[in-house]
Coordinates of C-alpha atoms in Angstrom, one line a residue:
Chain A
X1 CA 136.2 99.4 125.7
X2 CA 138.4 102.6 126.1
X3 CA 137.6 103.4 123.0
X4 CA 133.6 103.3 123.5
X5 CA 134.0 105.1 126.6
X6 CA 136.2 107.9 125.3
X7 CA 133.5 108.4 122.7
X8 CA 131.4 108.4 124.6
X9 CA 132.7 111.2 126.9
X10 CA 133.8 112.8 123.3
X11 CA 130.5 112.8 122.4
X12 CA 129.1 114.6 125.4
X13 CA 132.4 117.2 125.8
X14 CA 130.7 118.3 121.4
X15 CA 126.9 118.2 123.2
X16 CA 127.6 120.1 126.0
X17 CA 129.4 122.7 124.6
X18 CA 127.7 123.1 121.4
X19 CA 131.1 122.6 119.1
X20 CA 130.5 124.8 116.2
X21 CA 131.8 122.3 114.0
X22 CA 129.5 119.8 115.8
X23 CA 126.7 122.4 115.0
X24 CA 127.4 123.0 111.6
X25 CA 127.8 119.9 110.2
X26 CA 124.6 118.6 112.4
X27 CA 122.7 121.3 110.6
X28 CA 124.0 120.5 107.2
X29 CA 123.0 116.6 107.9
X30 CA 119.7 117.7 108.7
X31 CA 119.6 120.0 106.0
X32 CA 120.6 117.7 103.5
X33 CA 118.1 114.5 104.8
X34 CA 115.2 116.5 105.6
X35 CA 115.1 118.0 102.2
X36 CA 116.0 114.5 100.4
X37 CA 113.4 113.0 102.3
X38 CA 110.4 115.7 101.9
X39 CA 111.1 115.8 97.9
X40 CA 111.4 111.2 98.3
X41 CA 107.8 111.3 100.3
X42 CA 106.2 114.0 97.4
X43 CA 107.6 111.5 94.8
X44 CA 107.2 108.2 96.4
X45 CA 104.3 108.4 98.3
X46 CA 101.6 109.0 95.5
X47 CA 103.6 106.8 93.2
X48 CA 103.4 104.3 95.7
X49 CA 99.5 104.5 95.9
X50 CA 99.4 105.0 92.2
X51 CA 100.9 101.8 91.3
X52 CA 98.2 100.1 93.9
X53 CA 95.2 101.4 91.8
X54 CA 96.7 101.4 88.3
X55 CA 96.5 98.3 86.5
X56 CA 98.9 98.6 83.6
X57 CA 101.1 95.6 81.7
X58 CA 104.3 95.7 83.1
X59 CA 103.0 96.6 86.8
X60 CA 103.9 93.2 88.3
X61 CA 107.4 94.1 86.6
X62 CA 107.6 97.7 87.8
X63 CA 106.6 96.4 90.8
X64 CA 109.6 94.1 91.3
X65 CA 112.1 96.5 90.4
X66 CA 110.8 99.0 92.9
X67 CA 111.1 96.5 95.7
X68 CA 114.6 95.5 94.3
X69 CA 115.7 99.4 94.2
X70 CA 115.4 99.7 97.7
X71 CA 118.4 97.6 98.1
X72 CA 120.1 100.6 95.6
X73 CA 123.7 100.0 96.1
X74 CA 124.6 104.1 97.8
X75 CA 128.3 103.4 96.1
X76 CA 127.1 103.2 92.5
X77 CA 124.2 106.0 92.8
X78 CA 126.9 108.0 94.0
X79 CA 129.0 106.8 90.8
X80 CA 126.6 107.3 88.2
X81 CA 126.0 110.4 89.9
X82 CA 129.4 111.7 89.1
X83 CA 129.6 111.0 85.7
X84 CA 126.7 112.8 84.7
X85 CA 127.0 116.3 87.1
X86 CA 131.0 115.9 86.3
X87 CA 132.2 118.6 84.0
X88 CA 132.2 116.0 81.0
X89 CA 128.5 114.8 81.9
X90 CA 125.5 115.7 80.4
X91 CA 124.7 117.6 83.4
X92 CA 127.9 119.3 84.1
X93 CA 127.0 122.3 82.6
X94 CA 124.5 122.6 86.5
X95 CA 127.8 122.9 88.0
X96 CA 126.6 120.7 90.8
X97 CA 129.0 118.4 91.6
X98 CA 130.2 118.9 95.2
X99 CA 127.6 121.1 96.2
X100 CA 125.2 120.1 98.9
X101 CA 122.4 120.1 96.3
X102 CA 124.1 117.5 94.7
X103 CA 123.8 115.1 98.1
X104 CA 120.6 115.9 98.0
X105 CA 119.5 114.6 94.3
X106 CA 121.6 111.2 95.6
X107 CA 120.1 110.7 98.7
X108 CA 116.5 111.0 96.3
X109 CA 117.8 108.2 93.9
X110 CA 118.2 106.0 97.1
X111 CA 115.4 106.9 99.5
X112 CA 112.5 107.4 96.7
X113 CA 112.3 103.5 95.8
X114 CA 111.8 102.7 99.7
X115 CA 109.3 104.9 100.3
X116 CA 107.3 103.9 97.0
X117 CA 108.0 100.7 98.1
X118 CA 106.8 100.5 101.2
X119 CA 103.9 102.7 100.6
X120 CA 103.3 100.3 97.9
X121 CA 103.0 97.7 100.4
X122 CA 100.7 99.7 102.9
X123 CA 98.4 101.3 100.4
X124 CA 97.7 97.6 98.7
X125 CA 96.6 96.1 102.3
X126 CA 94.2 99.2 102.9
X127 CA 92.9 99.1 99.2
X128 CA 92.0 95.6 99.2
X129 CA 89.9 96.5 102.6
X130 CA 88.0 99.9 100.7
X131 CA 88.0 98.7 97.2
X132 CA 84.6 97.9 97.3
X133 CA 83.4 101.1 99.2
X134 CA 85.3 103.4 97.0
X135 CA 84.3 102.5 93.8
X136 CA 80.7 102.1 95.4
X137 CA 81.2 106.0 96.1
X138 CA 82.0 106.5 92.6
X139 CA 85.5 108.1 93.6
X140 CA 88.0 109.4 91.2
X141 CA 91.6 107.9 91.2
X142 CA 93.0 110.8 92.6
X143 CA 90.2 110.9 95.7
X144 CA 91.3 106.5 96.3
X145 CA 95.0 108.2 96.2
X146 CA 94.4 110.7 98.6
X147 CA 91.9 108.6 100.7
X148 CA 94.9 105.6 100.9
X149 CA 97.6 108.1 101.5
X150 CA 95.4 109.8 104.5
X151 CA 94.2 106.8 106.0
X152 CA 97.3 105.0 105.9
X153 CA 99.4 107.8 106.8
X154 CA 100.6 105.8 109.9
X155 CA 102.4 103.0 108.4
X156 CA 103.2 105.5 105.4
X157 CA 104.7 107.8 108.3
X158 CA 106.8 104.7 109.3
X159 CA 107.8 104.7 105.4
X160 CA 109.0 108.0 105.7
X161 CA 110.9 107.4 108.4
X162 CA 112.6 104.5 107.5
X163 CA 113.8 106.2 104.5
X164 CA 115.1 109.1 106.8
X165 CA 116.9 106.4 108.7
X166 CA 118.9 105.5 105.3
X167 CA 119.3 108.7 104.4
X168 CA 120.7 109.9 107.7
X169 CA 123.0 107.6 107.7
X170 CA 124.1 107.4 104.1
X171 CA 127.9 107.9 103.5
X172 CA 129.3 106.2 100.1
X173 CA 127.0 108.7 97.8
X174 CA 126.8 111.7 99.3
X175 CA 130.7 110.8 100.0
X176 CA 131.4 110.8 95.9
X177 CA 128.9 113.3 94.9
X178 CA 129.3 116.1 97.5
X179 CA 133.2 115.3 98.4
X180 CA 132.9 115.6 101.9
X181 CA 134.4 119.6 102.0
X182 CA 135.0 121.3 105.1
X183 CA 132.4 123.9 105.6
X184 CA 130.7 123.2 102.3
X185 CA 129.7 119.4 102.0
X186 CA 130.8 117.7 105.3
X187 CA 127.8 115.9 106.8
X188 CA 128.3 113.8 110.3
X189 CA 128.5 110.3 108.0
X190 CA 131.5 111.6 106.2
X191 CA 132.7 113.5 108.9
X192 CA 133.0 110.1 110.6
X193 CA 134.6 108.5 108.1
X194 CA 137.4 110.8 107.6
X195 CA 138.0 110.6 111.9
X196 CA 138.2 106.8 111.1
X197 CA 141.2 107.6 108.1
X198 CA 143.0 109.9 110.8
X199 CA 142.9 107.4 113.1
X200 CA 141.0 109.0 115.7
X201 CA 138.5 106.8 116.5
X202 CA 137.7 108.3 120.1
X203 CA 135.9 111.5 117.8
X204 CA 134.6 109.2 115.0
X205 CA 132.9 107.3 118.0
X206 CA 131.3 110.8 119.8
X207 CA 130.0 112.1 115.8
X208 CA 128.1 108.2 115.5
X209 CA 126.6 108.5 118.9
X210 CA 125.8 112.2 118.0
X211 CA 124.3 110.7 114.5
X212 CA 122.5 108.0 116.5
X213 CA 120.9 110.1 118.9
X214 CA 119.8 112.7 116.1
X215 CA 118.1 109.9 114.7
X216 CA 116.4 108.4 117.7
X217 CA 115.2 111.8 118.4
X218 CA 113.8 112.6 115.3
X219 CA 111.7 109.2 115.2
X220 CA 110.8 110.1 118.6
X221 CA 109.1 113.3 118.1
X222 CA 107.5 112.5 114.9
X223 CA 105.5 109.4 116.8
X224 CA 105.0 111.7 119.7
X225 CA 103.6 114.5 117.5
X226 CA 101.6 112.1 114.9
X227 CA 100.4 110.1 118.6
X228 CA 101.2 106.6 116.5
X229 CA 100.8 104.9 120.0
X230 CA 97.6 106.5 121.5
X231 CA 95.0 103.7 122.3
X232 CA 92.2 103.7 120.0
X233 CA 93.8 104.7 117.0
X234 CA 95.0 102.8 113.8
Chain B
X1 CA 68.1 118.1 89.4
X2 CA 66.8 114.9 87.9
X3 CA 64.0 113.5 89.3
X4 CA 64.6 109.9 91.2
X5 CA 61.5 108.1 88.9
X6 CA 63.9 109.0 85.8
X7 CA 66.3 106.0 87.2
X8 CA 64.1 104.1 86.3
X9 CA 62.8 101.4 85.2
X10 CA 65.9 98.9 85.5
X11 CA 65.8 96.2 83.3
X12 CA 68.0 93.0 83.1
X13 CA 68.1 91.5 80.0
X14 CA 69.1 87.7 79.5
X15 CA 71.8 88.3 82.2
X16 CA 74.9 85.7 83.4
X17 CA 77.6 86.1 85.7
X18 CA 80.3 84.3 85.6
X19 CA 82.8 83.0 87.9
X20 CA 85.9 81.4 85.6
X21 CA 84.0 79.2 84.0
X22 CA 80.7 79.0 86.5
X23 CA 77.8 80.6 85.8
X24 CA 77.0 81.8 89.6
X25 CA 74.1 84.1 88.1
X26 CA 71.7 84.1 85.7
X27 CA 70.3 83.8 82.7
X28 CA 67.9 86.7 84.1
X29 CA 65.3 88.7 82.2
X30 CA 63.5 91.2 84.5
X31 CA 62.6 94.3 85.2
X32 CA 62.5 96.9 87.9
X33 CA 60.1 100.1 88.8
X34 CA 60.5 102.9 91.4
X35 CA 58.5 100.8 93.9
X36 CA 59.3 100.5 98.0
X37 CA 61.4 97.9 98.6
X38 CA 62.2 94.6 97.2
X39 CA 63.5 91.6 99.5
X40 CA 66.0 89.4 98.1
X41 CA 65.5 86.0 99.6
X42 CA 67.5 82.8 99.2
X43 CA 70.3 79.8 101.0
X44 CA 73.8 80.8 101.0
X45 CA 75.6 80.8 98.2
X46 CA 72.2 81.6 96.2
X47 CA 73.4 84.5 94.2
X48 CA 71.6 87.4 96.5
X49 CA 74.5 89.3 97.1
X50 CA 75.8 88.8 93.5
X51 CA 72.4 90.2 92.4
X52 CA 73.2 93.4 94.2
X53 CA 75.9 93.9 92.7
X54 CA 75.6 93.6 89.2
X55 CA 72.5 96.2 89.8
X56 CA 75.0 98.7 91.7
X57 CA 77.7 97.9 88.8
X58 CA 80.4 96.3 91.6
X59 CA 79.5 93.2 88.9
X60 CA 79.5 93.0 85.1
X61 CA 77.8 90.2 83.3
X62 CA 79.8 88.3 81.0
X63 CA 76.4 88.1 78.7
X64 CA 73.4 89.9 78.4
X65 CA 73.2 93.8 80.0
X66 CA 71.6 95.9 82.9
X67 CA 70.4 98.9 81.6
X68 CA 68.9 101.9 84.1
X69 CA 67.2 104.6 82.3
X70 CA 70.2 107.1 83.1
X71 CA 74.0 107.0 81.9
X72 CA 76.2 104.1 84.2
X73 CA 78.1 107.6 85.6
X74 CA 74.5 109.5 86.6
X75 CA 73.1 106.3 87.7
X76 CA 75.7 104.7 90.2
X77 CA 76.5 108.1 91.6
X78 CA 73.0 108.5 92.9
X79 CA 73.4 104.7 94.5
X80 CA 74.5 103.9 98.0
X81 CA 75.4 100.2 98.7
X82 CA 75.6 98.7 102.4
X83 CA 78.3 95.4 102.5
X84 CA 77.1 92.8 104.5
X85 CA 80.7 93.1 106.3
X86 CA 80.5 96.9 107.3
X87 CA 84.0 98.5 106.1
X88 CA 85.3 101.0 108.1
X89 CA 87.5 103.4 106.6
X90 CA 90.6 104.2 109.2
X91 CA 89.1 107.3 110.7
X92 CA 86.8 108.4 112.9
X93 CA 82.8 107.4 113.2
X94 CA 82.1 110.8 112.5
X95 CA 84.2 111.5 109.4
X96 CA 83.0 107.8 108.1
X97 CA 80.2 109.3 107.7
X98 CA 81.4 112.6 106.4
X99 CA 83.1 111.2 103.8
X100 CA 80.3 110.4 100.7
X101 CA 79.8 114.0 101.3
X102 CA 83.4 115.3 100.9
X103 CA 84.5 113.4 98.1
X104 CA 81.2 115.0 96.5
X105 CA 82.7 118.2 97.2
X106 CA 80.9 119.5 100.4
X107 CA 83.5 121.2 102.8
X108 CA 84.9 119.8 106.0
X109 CA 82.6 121.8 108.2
X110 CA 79.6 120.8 106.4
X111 CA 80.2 117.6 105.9
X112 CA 80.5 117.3 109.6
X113 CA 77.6 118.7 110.7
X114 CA 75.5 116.6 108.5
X115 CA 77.3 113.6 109.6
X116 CA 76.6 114.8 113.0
X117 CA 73.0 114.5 112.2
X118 CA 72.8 110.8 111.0
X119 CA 75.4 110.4 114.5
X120 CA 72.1 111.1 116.1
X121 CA 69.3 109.4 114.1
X122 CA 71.5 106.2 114.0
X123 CA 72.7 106.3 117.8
X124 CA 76.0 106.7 117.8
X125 CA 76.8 109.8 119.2
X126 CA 78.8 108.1 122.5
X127 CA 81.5 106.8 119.4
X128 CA 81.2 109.6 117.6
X129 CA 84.9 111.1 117.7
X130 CA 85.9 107.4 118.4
X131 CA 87.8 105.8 115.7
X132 CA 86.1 103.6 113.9
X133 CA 87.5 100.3 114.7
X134 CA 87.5 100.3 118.7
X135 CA 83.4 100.5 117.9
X136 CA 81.4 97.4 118.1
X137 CA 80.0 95.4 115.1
X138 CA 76.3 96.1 115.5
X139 CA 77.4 100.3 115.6
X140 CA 80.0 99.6 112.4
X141 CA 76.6 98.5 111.1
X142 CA 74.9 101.8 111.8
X143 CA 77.6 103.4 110.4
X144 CA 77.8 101.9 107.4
X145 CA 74.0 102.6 107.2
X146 CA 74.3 106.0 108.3
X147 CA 77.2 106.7 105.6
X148 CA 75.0 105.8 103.1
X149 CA 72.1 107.3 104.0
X150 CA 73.9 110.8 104.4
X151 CA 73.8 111.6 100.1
X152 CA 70.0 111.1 100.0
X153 CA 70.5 107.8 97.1
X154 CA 67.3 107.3 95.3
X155 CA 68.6 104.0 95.6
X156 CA 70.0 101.9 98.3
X157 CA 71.0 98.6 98.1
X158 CA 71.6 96.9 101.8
X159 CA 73.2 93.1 101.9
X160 CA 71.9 91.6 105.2
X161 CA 72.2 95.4 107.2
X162 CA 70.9 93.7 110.6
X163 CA 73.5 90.1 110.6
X164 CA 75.4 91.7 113.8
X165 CA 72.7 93.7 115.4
X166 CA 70.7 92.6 118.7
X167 CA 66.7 92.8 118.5
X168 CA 66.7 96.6 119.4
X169 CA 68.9 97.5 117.0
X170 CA 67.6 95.7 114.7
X171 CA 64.6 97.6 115.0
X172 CA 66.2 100.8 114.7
X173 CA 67.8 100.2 111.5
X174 CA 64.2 98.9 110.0
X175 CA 62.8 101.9 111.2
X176 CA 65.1 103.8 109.6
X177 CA 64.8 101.5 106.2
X178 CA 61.2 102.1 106.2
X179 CA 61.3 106.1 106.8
X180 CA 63.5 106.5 103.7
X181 CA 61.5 103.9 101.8
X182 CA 58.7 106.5 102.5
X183 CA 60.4 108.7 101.4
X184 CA 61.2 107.4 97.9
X185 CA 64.1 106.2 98.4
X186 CA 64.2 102.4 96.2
X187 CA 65.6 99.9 98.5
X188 CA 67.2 96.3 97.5
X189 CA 67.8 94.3 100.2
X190 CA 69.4 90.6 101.0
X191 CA 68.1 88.8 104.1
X192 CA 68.0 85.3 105.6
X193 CA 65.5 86.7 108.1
X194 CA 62.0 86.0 107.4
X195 CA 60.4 88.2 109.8
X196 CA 62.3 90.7 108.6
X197 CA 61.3 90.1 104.9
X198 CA 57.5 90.0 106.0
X199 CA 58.1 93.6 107.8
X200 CA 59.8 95.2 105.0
X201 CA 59.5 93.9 102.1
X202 CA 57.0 95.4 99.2
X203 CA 57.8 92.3 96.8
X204 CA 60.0 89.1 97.4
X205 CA 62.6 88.0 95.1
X206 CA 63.5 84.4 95.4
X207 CA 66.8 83.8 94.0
X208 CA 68.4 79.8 94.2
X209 CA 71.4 78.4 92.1
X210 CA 71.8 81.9 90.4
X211 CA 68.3 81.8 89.2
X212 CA 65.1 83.7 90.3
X213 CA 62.3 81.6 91.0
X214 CA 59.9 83.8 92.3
X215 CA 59.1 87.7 92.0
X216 CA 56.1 88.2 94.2
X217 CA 54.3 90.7 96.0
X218 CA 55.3 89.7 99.5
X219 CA 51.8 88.4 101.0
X220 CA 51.2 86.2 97.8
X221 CA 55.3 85.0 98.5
X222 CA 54.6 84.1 102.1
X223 CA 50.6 82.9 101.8
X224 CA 51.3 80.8 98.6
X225 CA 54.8 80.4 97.4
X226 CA 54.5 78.9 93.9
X227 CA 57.7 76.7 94.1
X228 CA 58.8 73.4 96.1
X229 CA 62.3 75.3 97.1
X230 CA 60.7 78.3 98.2
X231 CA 58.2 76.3 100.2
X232 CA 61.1 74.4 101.7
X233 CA 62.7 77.6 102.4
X234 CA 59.9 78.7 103.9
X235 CA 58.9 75.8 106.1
X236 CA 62.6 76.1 107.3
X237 CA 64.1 73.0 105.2
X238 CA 67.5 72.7 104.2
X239 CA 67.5 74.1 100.7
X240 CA 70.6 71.9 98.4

């Protein structure tokens, strides 16, 4: 309980007087995320819709394993992400390894599967409502795309968010791949989880609640702004 | 700019649909011209709205083919097709009826204003920045009417348009069928209602188990139907 309450007084003593190291690796967090997520939506969201209106083979397959890749262990994405930026992998040559870029391209691998998942998921209900009408209207593939991206865009929006939530708080990938550097690469996960190794769990306990609140916000605003709760709409 | 006669005629030749292993429709051998409108009458589970779809291409026949006198990609293009459940696209009433427009490549702007045009003639201007699903069944109905009126089809194809409407509204919407049916507009439409059929209808199409057994102008259908199941129909019997 002393422990909750000192980071809980922690937290606000970083809030209230804007720590610079609070600020910076805040930033960096949001940074890192926001870009994952924006390049995860770009990828995941059409191919979510995609695989909704494409009939191929394997779909029922593909299918499968995109639902199964949202439960991407963070650990081995990191891993495999190692060995190929590493000096001796393929990609080593990028010299990304312990950059923030390289956080980035991990938190990618693991949020692009959920939100082509789940968008998956939320395109198929709202195509098997307008399949008739569109193909009445004689609409190309990429007007049903863009019609089940835009009118689904709240439950997609929910998508989106869920993978921000992973992201945000993603530490065992962006841990390996980015090597949680002081100034360069520490984000408020890994921050966290070195306080926890020093044993000052008082600070580790202020940076989650920090982390927690950064996320609540976030959701927050994005409802607020995209009025997911206004009577009358869907 | 093609003509709308060129669509025509339509004709069916030696047609089945198929469900698995059912034949729900057919064999049917018939043929269409650019004439008002054509009723098509039956029980449930006759084969009307199957009929409707196979002409709008929503169906393919497992035998036989429907040919129009244009290419399947000129010809369903310049169709518009009312479901007998309205679907309403998650948006609002006005850009429902936008829509056809945009995804033909009218802008934004434009296709809003027209929309706000059909608003009016259909009645919906109190819903029209509404979104589409707080609005009541019988306006989803206009809606749906009004969205495919908005292209100008030389074809239109309605599957029971009136089933949630009250008598006024009702009224409206046949108004509205008849103006575009006057103006050359070919309409195809499903009905239980045989007032309705008697108000709109040029011929009757008498469709039971799959198969058409009557095509009649629609005095001779009513006056003197030439079958024992469209005379039971008729006289209100329950058609097995």
């Amino acid at each position: 309980m002393d422990s909750l309450l000192a980071g809980l007084w922690a937290a606000i003593e970083l809030v209230v007087t804007l720590d610079p190291d609070l600020v910076e690796i805040t930033l960096r967090s949001l940074q890192v995320t926001v870009t994952a997520v924006v390049i995860a939506a770009f990828i995941g969201l059409p191919l979510g819709a995609w695989l909704t209106l494409t009939r191929f083979r394997l779909r029922r397959v593909t299918v499968a394993v995109l639902n199964a890749l949202m439960g991407l262990p963070p650990v081995v994405v990191g891993l495999v992400l190692y060995v190929l930026l590493s000096r001796a992998g393929p990609f080593g040559v990028l010299d990304l390894l312990f950059t923030p870029t390289a956080m980035v391209i991990a938190q990618i691998v693991i949020v692009t599967p959920i939100v082509a998942s789940l968008c998956h998921q939320a395109t198929r209900e709202l195509w098997f409502l307008y399949h008739d009408l569109l193909i009445s209207m004689n609409t190309t593939k990429w007007q049903r795309i863009r019609t089940l991206l835009w009118d689904g865009r709240r439950a997609l929006l929910t998508a989106v968010l869920t993978g921000f939530g992973r992201a945000i708080g993603e530490v065992g990938a962006i841990m390996i791949v980015g090597g949680n550097i002081d100034h360069v690469t520490r984000v408020l996960t890994t921050a966290i989880a070195l306080e926890v190794g020093k044993g000052d769990f008082a600070l580790a306990l202020g940076l989650g609640l920090v982390l927690i609140a950064l996320a609540v916000l976030i959701n927050l605003a994005i409802h607020s702004l995209s009025r997911t709760e206004k009577e009358g709409t869907w | 700019m093609v003509e709308a006669e060129a669509l025509f005629p339509v004709v069916l030749d030696d047609v089945s649909v198929y469900r698995k292993q059912t034949r729900v429709l057919g064999p049917l051998n018939i043929r269409f011209e650019q004439t008002g409108c054509t009723v098509l009458m039956g029980p449930n589970g006759a084969g009307k709205t199957t009929f409707l779809r196979l002409l709008h291409g929503l169906v393919r026949p497992r035998e036989g083919k429907v040919v129009w006198a244009l290419p399947p990609e000129q010809t369903y293009a310049r169709q518009s097709f009312v479901f007998q459940t309205p679907i309403v696209m998650r948006r609002t009433v006005q850009d429902n009826i936008a829509y056809p427009l945009i995804v033909r490549g009218a802008g934004k702007r434009q296709g809003r204003q027209q929309a706000d045009e059909w608003i009016d003639r259909v009645g919906l201007a109190h819903v029209a920045h509404k979104d589409a699903g707080v609005i009541s069944g019988g306006e989803r109905q206009k809606l749906a009417l009004a969205r495919a009126l908005i292209t100008a089809p030389d074809v239109l194809f309605l599957d029971e348009p009136s089933t949630n409407l009250d008598g006024a509204s009702t009224r409206d919407i046949e108004a509205l069928i008849q103006a575009v049916v006057r103006d050359g507009t070919r309409v195809f439409l499903a009905t239980h209602d045989l007032g309705q059929a008697r108000r709109l209808a040029d011929n009757i199409l008498f469709i039971h188990h799959g198969a058409i057994l009557e095509h009649a102008e629609c005095d001779a259908f009513f006056d003197h139907p030439a079958t024992p199941e469209a005379r039971s129909f008729l006289r209100g019997d329950i058609l097995l």
